[in-house]
Every structure is written in C-alpha cells, then in structure tokens.
C-alpha positions as a Python dict, from the first residue, in 0.01 Angstrom:
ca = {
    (1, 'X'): (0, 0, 0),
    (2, 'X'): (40, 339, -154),
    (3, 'X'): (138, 497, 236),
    (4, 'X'): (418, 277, 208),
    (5, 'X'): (509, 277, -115),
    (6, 'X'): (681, 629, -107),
    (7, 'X'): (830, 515, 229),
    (8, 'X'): (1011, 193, 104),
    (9, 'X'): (1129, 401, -188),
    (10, 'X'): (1303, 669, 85),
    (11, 'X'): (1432, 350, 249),
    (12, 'X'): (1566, 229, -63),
    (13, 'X'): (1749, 561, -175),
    (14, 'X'): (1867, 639, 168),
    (15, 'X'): (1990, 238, 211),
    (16, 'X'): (1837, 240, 543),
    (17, 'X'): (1651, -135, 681),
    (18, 'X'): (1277, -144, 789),
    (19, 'X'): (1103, -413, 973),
    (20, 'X'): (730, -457, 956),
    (21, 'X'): (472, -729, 999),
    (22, 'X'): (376, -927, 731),
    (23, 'X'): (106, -1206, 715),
    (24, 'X'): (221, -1479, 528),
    (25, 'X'): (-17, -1615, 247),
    (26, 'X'): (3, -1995, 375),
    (27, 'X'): (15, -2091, 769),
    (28, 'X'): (355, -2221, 882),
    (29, 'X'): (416, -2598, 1044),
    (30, 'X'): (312, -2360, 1372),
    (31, 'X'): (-63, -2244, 1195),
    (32, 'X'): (67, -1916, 1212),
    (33, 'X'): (18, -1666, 947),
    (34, 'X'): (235, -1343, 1082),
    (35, 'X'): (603, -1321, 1115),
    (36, 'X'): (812, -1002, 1214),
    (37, 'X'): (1074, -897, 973),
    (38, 'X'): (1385, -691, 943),
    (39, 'X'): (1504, -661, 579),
    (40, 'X'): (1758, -469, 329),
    (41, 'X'): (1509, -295, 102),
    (42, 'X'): (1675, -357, -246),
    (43, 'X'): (1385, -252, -467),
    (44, 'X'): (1005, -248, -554),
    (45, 'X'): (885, -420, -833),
    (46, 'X'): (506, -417, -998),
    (47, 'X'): (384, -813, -1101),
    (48, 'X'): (77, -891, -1209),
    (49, 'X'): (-50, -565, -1089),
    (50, 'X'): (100, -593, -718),
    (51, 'X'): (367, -421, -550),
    (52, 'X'): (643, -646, -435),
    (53, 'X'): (962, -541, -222),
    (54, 'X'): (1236, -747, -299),
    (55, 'X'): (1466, -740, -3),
    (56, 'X'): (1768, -894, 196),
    (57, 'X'): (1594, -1054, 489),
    (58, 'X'): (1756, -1065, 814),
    (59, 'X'): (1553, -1380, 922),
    (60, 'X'): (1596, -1573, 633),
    (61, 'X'): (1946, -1448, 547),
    (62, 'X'): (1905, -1432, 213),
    (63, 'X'): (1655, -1251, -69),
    (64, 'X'): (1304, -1224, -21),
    (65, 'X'): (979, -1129, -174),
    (66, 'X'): (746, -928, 38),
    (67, 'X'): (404, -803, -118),
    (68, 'X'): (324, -483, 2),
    (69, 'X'): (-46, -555, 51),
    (70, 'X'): (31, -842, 320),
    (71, 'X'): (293, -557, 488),
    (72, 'X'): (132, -367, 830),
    (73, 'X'): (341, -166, 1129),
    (74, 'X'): (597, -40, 873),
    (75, 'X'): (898, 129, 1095),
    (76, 'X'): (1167, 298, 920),
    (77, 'X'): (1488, 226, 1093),
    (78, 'X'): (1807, 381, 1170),
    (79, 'X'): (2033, 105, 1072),
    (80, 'X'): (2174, 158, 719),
    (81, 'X'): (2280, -118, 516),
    (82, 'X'): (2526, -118, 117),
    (83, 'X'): (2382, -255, -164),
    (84, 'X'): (2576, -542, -302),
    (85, 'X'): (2773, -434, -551),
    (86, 'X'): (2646, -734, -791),
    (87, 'X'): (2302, -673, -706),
    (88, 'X'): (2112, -528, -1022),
    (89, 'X'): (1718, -515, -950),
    (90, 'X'): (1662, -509, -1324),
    (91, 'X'): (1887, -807, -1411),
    (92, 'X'): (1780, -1023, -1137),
    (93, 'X'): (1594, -1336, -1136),
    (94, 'X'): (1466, -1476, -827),
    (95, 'X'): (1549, -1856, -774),
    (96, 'X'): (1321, -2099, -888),
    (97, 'X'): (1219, -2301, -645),
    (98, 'X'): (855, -2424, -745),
    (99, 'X'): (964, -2785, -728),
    (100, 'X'): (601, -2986, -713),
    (101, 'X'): (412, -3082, -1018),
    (102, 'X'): (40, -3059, -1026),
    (103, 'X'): (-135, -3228, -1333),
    (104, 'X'): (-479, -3102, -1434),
    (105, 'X'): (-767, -3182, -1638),
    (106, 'X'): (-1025, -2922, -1753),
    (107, 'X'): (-1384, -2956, -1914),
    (108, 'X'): (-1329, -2843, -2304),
    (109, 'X'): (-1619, -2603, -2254),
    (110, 'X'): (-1432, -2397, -2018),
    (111, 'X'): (-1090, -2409, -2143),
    (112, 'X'): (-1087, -2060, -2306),
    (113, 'X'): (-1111, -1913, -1965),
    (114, 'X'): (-867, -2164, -1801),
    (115, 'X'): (-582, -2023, -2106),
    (116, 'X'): (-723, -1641, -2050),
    (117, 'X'): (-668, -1687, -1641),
    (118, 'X'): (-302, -1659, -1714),
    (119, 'X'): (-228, -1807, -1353),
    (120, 'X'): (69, -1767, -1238),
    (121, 'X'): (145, -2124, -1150),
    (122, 'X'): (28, -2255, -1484),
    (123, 'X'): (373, -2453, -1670),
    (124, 'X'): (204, -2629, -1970),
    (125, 'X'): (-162, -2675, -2114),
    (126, 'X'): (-250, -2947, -2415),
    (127, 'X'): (-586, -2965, -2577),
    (128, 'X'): (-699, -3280, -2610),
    (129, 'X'): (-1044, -3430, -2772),
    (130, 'X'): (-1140, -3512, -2410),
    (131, 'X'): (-1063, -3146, -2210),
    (132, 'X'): (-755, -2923, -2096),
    (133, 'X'): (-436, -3081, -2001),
    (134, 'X'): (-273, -2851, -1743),
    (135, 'X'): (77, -2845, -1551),
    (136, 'X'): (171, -2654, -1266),
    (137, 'X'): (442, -2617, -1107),
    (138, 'X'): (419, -2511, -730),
    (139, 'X'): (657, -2466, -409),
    (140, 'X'): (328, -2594, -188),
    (141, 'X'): (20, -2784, -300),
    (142, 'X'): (-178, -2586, -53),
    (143, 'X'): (-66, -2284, -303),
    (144, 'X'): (-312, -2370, -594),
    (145, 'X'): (-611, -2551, -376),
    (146, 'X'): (-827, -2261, -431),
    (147, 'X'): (-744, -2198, -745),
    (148, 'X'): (-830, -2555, -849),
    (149, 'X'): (-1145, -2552, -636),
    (150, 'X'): (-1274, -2242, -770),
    (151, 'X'): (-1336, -2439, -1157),
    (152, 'X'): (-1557, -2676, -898),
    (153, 'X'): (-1651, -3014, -1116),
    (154, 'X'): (-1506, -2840, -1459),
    (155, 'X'): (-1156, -2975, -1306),
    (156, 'X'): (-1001, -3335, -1259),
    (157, 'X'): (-688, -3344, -1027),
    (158, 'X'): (-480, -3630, -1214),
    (159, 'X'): (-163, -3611, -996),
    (160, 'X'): (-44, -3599, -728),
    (161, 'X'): (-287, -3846, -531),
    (162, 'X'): (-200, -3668, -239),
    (163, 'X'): (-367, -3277, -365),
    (164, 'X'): (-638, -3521, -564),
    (165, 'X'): (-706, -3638, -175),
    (166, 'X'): (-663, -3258, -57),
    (167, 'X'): (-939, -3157, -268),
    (168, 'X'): (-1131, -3439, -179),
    (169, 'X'): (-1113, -3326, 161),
    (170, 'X'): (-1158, -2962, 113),
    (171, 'X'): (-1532, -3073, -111),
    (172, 'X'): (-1649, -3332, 164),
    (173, 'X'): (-1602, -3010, 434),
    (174, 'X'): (-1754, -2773, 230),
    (175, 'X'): (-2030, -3046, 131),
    (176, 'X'): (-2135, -3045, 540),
    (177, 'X'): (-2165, -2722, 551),
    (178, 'X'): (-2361, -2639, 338),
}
C-alpha cells in the first residue's frame, strides 16, 4: 500500500492513467476474483483506516472505488487524462447503491459490541426487551455473510429468507467439517 501510495499521488498531480490488477472482494457470475483495470486517478481518500483511490474507470466507464490493499502490478502509464472540471474530491459523494435490506436480531448480552462494531453496512439498530434489532443495507448479501456468521448463535437472520437460507448453508458446511 504505502509503495503505491506516493505513486498514485504522482499520477494524480501529473493527470496521467494507471492500470493495475485488483482482486475483487466478492467472485463475479464467472468465480473470478481479479480483473485488469485502466482508470483516471481522481484522488485518494482514507475510510475507516484504508486507502481508497477513487477513479474514472475505463472498464466500467464511470467512477470507481479501488482499495489500495486489493491493488498489485501497478504500471504508471503514459496516457494523460483532464480532470472534469465539476469533479471536486472533497464535495463528492459516491452513489448509493446498497439497495438490499438485511434484518437482524442480536442476543441483548452482546449488543454493546454489536453498537461499538460500527460496521459499515449497519442502517438502523432498536433495543428491544428480547435482543438487538439491526438493519443493513447492502449492494450483495454475500457482502455481510461473514460478518453475520462471525456473532455465530448470538445472531437471528429475520429477513430476507433467502441470506437466512445462505447462512443456513454456510453453518451445515462448516458443521461437516469440523
């Protein structure tokens, strides 16, 4: 991350593109994991205590979020690229498009550290006399299944049926292995 932190940031003030590897967080509809990219570098941002490049992506044709940490075979290219004159990195918002809703319910004894995990997914929370009442909003269920699995029996998926089957699943697997 930090070799190509100060590389991006040349990229950036010299408005040149840079293509690299990156290894996607979820599998696509092909199981793969790794795409090649050529993007506009419009800016680095720090969330939650990662690096993110926030680019114009010549695959996607449009703006993208790239964490650094999931970036490999950085090149530095000669093609330049202008900034759109609208674009201001510290006025932008990326679109929301976390469309899914993913209703949870926690144990009471562990809901202190469900509110302290601040995830990043998390939309509501309600305490109730019989646990945690948690919303999330997500773009993929598959995004939050190991979140959800790592509060093991503490958590109830109450909707969709569909992730409440996923984690089904996912227990019965891990269940034969072990």
């Amino acid at each position: 991350e930090r070799e190509y932190l100060e590389k991006i940031r040349r990229t950036i003030l010299d408005e040149r593109k840079i293509s690299f590897r990156y290894i996607k967080r979820l599998v696509d509809s092909e199981e793969n994991r790794h795409s090649f990219r050529t993007v506009a570098p419009y800016g680095l941002v720090l969330v939650q205590g990662s690096w993110m490049l926030v680019a114009h992506c010549d695959l996607r044709q449009d703006i993208r979020h790239f964490r650094l940490s999931r970036i490999t075979a950085l090149i530095d290219l000669k093609d330049s690229f202008e900034l759109p004159a609208h674009f201001n990195l510290m006025e932008y918002t990326p679109q929301d498009d976390r469309h899914l809703q993913v209703s949870l319910r926690f144990n009471q004894d562990i809901a202190d550290k469900v509110k302290e995990s601040n995830y990043t997914y998390m939309e509501d929370m309600e305490e109730q006399q019989d646990g945690l009442y948690v919303v999330l909003r997500v773009r993929q269920l598959d995004e939050s299944l190991q979140w959800v699995l790592s509060w093991g029996a503490d958590v109830l998926v109450l909707e969709p049926e569909s992730f409440r089957n996923r984690i089904r699943e996912e227990a019965e697997k891990m269940l034969k292995r072990y």
